[in-house]
mmCIF file of C-alpha atoms and ligand atoms in Angstrom:
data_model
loop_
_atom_site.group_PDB
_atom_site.id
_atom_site.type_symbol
_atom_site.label_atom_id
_atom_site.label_comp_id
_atom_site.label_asym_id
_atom_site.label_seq_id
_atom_site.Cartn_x
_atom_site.Cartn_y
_atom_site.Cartn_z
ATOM 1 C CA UNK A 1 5.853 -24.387 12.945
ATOM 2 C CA UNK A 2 4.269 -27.793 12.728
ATOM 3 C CA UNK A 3 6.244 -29.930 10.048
ATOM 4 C CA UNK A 4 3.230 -30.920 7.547
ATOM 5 C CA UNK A 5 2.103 -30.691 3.816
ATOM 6 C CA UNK A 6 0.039 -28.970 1.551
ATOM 7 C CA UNK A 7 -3.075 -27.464 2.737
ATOM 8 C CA UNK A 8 -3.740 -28.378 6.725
ATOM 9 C CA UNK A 9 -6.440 -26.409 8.109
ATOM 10 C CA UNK A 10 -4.569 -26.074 11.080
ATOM 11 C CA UNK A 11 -0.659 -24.980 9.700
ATOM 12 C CA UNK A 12 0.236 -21.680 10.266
ATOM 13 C CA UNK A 13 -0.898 -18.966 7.823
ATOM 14 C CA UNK A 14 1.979 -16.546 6.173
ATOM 15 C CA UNK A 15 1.889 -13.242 4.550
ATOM 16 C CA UNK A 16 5.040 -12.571 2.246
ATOM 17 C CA UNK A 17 5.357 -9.603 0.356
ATOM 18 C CA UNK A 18 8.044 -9.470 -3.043
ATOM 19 C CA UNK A 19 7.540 -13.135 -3.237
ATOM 20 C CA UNK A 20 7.668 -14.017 -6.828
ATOM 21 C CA UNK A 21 11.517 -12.979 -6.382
ATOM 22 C CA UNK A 22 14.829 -13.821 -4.892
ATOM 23 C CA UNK A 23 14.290 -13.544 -0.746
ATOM 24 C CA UNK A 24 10.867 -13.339 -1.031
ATOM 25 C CA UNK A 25 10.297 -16.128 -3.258
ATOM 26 C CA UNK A 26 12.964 -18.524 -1.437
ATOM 27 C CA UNK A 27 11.122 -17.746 1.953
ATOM 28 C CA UNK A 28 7.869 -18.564 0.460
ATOM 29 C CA UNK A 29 9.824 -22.199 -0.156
ATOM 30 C CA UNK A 30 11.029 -22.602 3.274
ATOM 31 C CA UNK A 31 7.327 -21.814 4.980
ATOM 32 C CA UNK A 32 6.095 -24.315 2.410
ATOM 33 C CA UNK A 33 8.553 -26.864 3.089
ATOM 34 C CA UNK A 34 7.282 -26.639 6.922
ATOM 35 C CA UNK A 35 3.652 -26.802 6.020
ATOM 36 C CA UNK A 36 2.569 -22.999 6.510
ATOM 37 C CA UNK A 37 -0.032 -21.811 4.080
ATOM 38 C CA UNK A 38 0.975 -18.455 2.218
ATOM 39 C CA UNK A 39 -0.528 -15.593 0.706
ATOM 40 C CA UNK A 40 1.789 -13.938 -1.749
ATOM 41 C CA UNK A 41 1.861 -10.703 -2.722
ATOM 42 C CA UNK A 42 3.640 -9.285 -5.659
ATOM 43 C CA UNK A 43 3.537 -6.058 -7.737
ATOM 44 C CA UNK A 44 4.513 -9.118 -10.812
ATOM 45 C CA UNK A 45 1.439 -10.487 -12.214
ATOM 46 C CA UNK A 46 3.923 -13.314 -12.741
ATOM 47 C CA UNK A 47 3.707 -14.433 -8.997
ATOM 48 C CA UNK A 48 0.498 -15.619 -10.168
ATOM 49 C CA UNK A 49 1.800 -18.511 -12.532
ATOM 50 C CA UNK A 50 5.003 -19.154 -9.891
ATOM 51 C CA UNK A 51 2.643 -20.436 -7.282
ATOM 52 C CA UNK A 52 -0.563 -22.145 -9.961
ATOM 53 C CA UNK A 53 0.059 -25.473 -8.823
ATOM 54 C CA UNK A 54 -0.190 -24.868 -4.892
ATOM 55 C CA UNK A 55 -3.068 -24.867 -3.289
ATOM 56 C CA UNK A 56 -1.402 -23.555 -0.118
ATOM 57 C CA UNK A 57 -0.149 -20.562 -1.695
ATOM 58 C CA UNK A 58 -2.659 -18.004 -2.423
ATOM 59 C CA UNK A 59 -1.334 -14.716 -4.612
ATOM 60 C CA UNK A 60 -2.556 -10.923 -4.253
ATOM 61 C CA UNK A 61 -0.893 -9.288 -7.409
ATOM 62 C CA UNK A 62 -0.791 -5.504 -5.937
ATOM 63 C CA UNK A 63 1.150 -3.072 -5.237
ATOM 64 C CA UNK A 64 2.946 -2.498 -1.437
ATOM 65 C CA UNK A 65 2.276 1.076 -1.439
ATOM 66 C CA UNK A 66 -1.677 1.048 -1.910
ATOM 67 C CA UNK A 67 -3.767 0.893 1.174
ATOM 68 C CA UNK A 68 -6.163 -1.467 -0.679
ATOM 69 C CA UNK A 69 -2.991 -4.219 -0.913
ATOM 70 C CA UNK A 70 -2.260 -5.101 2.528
ATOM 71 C CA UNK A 71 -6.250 -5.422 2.850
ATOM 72 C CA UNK A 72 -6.472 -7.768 -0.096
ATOM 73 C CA UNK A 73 -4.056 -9.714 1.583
ATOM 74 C CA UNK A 74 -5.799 -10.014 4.897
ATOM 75 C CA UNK A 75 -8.610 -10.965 3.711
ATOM 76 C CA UNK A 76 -6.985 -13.532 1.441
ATOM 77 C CA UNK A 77 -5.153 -14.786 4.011
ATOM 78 C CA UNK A 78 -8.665 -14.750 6.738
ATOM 79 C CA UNK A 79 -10.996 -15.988 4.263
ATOM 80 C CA UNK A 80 -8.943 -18.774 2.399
ATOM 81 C CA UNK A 81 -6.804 -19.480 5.585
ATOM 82 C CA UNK A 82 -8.219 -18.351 8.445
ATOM 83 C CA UNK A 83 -5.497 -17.072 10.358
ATOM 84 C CA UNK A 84 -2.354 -15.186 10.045
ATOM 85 C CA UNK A 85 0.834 -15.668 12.428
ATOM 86 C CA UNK A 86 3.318 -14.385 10.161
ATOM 87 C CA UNK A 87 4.013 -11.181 7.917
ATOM 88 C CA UNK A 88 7.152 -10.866 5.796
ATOM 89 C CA UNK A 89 7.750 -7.372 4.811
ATOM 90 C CA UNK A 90 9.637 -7.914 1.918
ATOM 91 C CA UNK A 91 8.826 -5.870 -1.051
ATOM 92 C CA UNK A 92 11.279 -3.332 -1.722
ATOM 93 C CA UNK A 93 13.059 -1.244 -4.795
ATOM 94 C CA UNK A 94 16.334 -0.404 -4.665
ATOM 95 C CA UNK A 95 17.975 2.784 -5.571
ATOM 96 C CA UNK A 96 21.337 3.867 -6.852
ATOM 97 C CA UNK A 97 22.106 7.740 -7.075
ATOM 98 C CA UNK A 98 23.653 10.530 -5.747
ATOM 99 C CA UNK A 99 21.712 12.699 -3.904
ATOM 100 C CA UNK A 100 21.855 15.728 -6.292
ATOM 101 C CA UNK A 101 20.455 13.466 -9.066
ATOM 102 C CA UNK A 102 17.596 12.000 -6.532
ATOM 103 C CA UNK A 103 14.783 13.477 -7.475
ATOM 104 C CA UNK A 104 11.320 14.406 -5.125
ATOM 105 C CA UNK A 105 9.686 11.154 -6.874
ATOM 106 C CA UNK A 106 12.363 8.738 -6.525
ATOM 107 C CA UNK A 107 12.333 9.795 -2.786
ATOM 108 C CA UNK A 108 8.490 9.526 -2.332
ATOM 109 C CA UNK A 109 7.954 6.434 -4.854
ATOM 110 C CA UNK A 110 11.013 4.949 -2.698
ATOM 111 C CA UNK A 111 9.557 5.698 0.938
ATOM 112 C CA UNK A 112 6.289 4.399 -0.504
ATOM 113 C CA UNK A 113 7.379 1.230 -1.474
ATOM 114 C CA UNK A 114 10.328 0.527 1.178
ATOM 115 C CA UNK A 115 8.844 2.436 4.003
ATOM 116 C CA UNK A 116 4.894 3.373 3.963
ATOM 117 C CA UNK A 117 4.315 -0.960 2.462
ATOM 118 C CA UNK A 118 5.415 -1.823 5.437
ATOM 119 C CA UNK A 119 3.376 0.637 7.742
ATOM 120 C CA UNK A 120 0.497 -0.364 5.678
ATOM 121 C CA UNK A 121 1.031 -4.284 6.150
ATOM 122 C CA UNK A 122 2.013 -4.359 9.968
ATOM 123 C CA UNK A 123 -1.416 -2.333 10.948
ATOM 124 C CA UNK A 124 -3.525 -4.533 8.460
ATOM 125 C CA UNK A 125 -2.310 -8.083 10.178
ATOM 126 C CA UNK A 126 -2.511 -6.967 13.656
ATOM 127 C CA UNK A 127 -5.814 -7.321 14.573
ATOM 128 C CA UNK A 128 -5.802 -10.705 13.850
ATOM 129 C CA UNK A 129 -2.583 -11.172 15.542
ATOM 130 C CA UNK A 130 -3.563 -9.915 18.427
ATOM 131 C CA UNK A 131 -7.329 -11.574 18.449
ATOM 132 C CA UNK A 132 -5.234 -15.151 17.812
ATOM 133 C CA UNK A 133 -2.691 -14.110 20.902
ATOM 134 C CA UNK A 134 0.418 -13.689 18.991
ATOM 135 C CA UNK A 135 2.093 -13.628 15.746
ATOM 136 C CA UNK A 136 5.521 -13.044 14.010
ATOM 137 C CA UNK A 137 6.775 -9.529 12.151
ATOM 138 C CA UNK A 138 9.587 -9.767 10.071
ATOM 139 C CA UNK A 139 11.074 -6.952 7.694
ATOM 140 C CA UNK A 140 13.722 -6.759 5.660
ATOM 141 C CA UNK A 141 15.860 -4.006 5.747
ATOM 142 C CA UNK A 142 19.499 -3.704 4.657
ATOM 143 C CA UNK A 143 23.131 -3.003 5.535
ATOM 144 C CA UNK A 144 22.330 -0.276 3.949
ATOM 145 C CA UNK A 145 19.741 0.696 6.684
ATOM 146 C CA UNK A 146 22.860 0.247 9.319
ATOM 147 C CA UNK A 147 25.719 1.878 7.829
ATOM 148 C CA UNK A 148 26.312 4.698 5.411
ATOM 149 C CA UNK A 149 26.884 3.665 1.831
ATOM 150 C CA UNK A 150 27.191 5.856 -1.165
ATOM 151 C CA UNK A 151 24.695 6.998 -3.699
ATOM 152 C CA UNK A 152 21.999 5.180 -1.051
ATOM 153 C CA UNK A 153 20.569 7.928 0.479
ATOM 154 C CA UNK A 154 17.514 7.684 -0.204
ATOM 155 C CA UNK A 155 17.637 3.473 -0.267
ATOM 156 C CA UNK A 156 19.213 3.746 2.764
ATOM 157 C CA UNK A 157 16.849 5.953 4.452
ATOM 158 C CA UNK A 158 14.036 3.604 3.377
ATOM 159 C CA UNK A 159 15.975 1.058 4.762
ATOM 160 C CA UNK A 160 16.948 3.200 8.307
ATOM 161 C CA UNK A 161 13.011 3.951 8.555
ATOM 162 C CA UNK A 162 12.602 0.240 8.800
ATOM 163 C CA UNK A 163 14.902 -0.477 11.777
ATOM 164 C CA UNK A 164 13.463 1.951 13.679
ATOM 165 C CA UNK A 165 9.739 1.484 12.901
ATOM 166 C CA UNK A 166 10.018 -2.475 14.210
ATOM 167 C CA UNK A 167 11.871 -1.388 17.432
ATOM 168 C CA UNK A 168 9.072 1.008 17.780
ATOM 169 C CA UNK A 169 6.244 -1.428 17.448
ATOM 170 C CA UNK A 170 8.063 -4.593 18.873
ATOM 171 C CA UNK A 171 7.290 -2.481 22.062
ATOM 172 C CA UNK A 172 3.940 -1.762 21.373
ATOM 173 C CA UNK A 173 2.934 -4.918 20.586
ATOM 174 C CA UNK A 174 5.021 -7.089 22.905
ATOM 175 C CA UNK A 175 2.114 -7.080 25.599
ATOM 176 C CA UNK A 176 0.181 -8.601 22.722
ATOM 177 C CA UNK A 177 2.181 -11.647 21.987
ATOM 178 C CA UNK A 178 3.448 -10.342 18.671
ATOM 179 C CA UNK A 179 6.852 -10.502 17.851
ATOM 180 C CA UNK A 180 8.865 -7.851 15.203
ATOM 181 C CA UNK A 181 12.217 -8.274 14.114
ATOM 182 C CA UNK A 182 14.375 -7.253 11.428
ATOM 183 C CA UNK A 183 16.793 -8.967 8.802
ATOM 184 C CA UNK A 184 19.177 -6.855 7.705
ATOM 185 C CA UNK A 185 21.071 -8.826 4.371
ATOM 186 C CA UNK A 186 24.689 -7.982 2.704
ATOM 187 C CA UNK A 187 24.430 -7.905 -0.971
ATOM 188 C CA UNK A 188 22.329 -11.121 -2.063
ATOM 189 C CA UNK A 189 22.452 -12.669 -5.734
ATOM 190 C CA UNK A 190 18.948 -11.552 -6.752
ATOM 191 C CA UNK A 191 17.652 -8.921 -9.731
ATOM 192 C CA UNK A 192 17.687 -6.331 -6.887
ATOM 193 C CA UNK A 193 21.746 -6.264 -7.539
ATOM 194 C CA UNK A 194 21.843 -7.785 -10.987
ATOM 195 C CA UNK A 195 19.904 -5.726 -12.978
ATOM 196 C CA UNK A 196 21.449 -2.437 -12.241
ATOM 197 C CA UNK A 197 24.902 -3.665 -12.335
ATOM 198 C CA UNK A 198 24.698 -5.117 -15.587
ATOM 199 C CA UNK A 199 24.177 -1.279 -16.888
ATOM 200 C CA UNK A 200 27.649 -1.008 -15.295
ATOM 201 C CA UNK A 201 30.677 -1.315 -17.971
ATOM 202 C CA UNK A 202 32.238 -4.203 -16.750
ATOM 203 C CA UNK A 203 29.414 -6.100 -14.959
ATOM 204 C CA UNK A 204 31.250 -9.455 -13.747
ATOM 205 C CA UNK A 205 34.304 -6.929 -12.266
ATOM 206 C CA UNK A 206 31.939 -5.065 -10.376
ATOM 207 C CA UNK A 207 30.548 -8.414 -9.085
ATOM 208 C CA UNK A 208 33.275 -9.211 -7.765
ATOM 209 C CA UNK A 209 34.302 -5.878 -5.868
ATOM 210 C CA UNK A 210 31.364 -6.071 -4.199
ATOM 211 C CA UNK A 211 31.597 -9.558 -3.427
ATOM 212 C CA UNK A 212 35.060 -8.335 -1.775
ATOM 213 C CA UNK A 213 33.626 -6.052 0.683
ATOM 214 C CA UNK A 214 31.798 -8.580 2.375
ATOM 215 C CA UNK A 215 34.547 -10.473 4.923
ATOM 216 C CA UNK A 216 33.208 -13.913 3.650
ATOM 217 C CA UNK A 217 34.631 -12.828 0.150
ATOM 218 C CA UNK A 218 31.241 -13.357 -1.931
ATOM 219 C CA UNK A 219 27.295 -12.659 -1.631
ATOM 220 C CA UNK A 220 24.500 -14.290 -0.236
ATOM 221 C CA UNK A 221 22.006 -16.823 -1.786
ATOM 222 C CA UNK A 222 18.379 -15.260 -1.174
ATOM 223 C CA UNK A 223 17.943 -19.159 0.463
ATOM 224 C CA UNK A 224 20.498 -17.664 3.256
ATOM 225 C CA UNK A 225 18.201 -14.642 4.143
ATOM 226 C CA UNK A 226 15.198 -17.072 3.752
ATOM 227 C CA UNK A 227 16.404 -19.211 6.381
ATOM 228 C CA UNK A 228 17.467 -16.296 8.945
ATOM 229 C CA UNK A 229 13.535 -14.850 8.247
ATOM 230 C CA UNK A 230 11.976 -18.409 8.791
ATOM 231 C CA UNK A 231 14.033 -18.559 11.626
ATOM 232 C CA UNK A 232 12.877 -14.859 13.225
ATOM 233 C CA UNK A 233 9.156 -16.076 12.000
ATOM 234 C CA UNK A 234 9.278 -19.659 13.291
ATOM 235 C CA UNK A 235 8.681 -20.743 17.277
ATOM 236 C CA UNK A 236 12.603 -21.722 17.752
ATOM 237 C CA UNK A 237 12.932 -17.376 18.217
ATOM 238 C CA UNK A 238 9.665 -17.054 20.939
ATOM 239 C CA UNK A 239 11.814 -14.961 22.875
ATOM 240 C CA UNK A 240 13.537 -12.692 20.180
ATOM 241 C CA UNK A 241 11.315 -9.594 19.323
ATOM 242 C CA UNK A 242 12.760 -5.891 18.381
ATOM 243 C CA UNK A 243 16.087 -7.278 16.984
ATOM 244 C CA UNK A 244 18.203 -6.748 13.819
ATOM 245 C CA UNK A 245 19.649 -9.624 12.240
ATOM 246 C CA UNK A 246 22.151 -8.420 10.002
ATOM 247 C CA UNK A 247 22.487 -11.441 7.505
ATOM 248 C CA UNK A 248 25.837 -9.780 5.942
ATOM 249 C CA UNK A 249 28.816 -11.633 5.690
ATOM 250 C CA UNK A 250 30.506 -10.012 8.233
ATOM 251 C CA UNK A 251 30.443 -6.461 6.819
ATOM 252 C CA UNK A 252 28.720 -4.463 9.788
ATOM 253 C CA UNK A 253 31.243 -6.096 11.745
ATOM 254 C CA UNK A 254 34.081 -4.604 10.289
HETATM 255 N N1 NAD B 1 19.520 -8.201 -3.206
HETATM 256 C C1 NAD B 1 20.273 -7.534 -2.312
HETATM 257 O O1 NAD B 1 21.484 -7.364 -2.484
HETATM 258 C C2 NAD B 1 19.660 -6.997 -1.060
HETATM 259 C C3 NAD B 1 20.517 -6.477 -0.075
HETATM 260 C C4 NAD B 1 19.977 -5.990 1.103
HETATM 261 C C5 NAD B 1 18.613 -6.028 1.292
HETATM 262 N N2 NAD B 1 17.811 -6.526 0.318
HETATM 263 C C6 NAD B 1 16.377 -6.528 0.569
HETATM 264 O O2 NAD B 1 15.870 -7.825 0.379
HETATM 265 C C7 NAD B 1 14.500 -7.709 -0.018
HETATM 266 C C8 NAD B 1 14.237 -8.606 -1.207
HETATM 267 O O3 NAD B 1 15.057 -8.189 -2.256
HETATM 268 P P1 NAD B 1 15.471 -9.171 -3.444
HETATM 269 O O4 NAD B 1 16.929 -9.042 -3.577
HETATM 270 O O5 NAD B 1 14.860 -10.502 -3.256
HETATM 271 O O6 NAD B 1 14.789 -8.388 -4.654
HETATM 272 P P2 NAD B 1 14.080 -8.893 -5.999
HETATM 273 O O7 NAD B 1 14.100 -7.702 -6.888
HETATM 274 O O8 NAD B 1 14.659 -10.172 -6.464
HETATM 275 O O9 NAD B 1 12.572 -9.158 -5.509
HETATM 276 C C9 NAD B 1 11.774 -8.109 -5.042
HETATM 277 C C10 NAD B 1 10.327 -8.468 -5.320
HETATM 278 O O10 NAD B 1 9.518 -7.399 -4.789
HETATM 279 C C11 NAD B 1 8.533 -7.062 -5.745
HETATM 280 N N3 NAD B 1 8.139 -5.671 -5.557
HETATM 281 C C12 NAD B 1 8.895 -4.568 -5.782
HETATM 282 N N4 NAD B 1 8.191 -3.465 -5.549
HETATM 283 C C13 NAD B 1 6.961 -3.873 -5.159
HETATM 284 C C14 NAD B 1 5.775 -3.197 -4.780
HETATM 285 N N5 NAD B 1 5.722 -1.844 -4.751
HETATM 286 N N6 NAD B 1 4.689 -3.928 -4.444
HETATM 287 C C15 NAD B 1 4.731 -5.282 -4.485
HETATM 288 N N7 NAD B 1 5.824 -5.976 -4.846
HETATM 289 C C16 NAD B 1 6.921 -5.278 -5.189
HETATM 290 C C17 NAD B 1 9.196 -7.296 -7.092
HETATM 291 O O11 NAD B 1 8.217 -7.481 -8.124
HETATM 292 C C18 NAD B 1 9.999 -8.553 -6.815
HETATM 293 O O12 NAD B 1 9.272 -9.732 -7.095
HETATM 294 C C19 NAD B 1 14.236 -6.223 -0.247
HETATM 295 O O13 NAD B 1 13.597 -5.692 0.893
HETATM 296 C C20 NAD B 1 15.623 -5.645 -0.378
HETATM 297 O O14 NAD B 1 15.676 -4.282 0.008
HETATM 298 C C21 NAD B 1 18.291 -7.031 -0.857
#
């Protein structure tokens, strides 16, 4: 990506989705920091204030799941921009339960979000992608999308749906110029993982047990992930498409 400022007609153009958060929100910083104009696209009406005082971040407050987002974003991104050569699929929920206790709407609410956002944002950018000649998919999946952890199952499965749906279209689209890839992330210091364990009884403990599990002894920064998706996004990885990144610490190595 060119290394400019602010608002050049002719940076790159970047679609992140979950950006007024943790990884999103970081990777919104590093496209910034090389001059790439954003749209950003939050369920958080927040996002909204985050990015006021940037005139090269646009934000679609919406919701992954609804067809009408990923077209908001578009045209955001076509009429303010002009372009688009990169789409973060980001925007995800997380889930901790047993199966027994997962109920039919924390399934469907979870593929919606985790799964069907990021059918409905790959086949709204690609048209332009492919009129421009090229462009840059990256989604976020998990460890959890790679190996089998407990009480994920239907995380996980949101999260396995994603591996194999950029494989899928890294092929179909390859002829096209477009790129897909996949970050997979360990456990990252974000709400994601901070909210629900503080409902644990000993929060700070369970911190640090799962800080354990990863080889490297501790968790990410969402600025780690950020990097490895600016990196998948940027022109340094023109040869990398239908890859998965895992961003983990180690653990899928064990
Ligand atoms: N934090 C972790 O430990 C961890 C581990 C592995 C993978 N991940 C993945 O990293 C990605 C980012 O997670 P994070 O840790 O930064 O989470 P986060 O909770 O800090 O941020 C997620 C953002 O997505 C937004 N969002 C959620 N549902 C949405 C929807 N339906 N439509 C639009 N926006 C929505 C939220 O408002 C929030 O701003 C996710 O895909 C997650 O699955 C996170």
């Amino acid at each position: 990506m060119a290394e400019n400022s602010g608002t050049d007609a002719s940076a790159p153009v970047a679609i992140v989705t979950g950006a007024a958060s943790g990884v999103g929100f970081e990777t919104v910083g590093r496209f910034r920091a090389r001059g790439t104009r954003v749209v950003a696209v939050d369920a958080d009406a927040d996002a909204v204030a985050l990015f006021a005082d940037d005139a090269g971040v646009d934000v679609v407050v919406g919701d992954v799941a609804e067809p009408t987002t990923a077209e908001r974003a578009v045209a955001a991104a076509l009429d303010g921009f002009g372009r688009i050569d990169v789409l973060v699929n980001n925007a995800a929920r997380f889930l901790l339960r047993p199966i027994v206790e997962t109920s039919l709407d924390d399934w469907d609410s979870l593929m919606a979000t985790n799964a069907r956002g990021v059918f409905l944002f790959s086949r709204a950018v690609l048209p332009a992608m492919t009129a421009q000649g090229g462009g840059s998919i990256v989604n976020v999946s998990s460890i959890s999308g790679l190996v089998g952890l407990s009480n994920q199952v239907a995380y996980g499965a949101t999260k396995g749906a994603i591996v194999a749906f950029s494989k899928a279209l890294a092929i179909e689209v390859a002829a096209s110029g477009v790129r897909v890839n996949v970050v997979a992330p360990g456990t990252v210091d974000t709400p994601f993982v901070r909210v629900p364990v503080q409902a644990l009884p000993d929060p700070e403990a369970t911190m640090r047990e799962i800080a354990a599990t990863h080889p490297l002894q501790r968790i990410a920064h969402p600025a780690e992930v950020a990097d490895a998706i600016a990196y998948l996004a940027s022109p340094e990885a023109s040869f990398v498409t239908g890859v998965v990144l895992p961003v983990d610490g180690g653990y899928t190595a064990q």
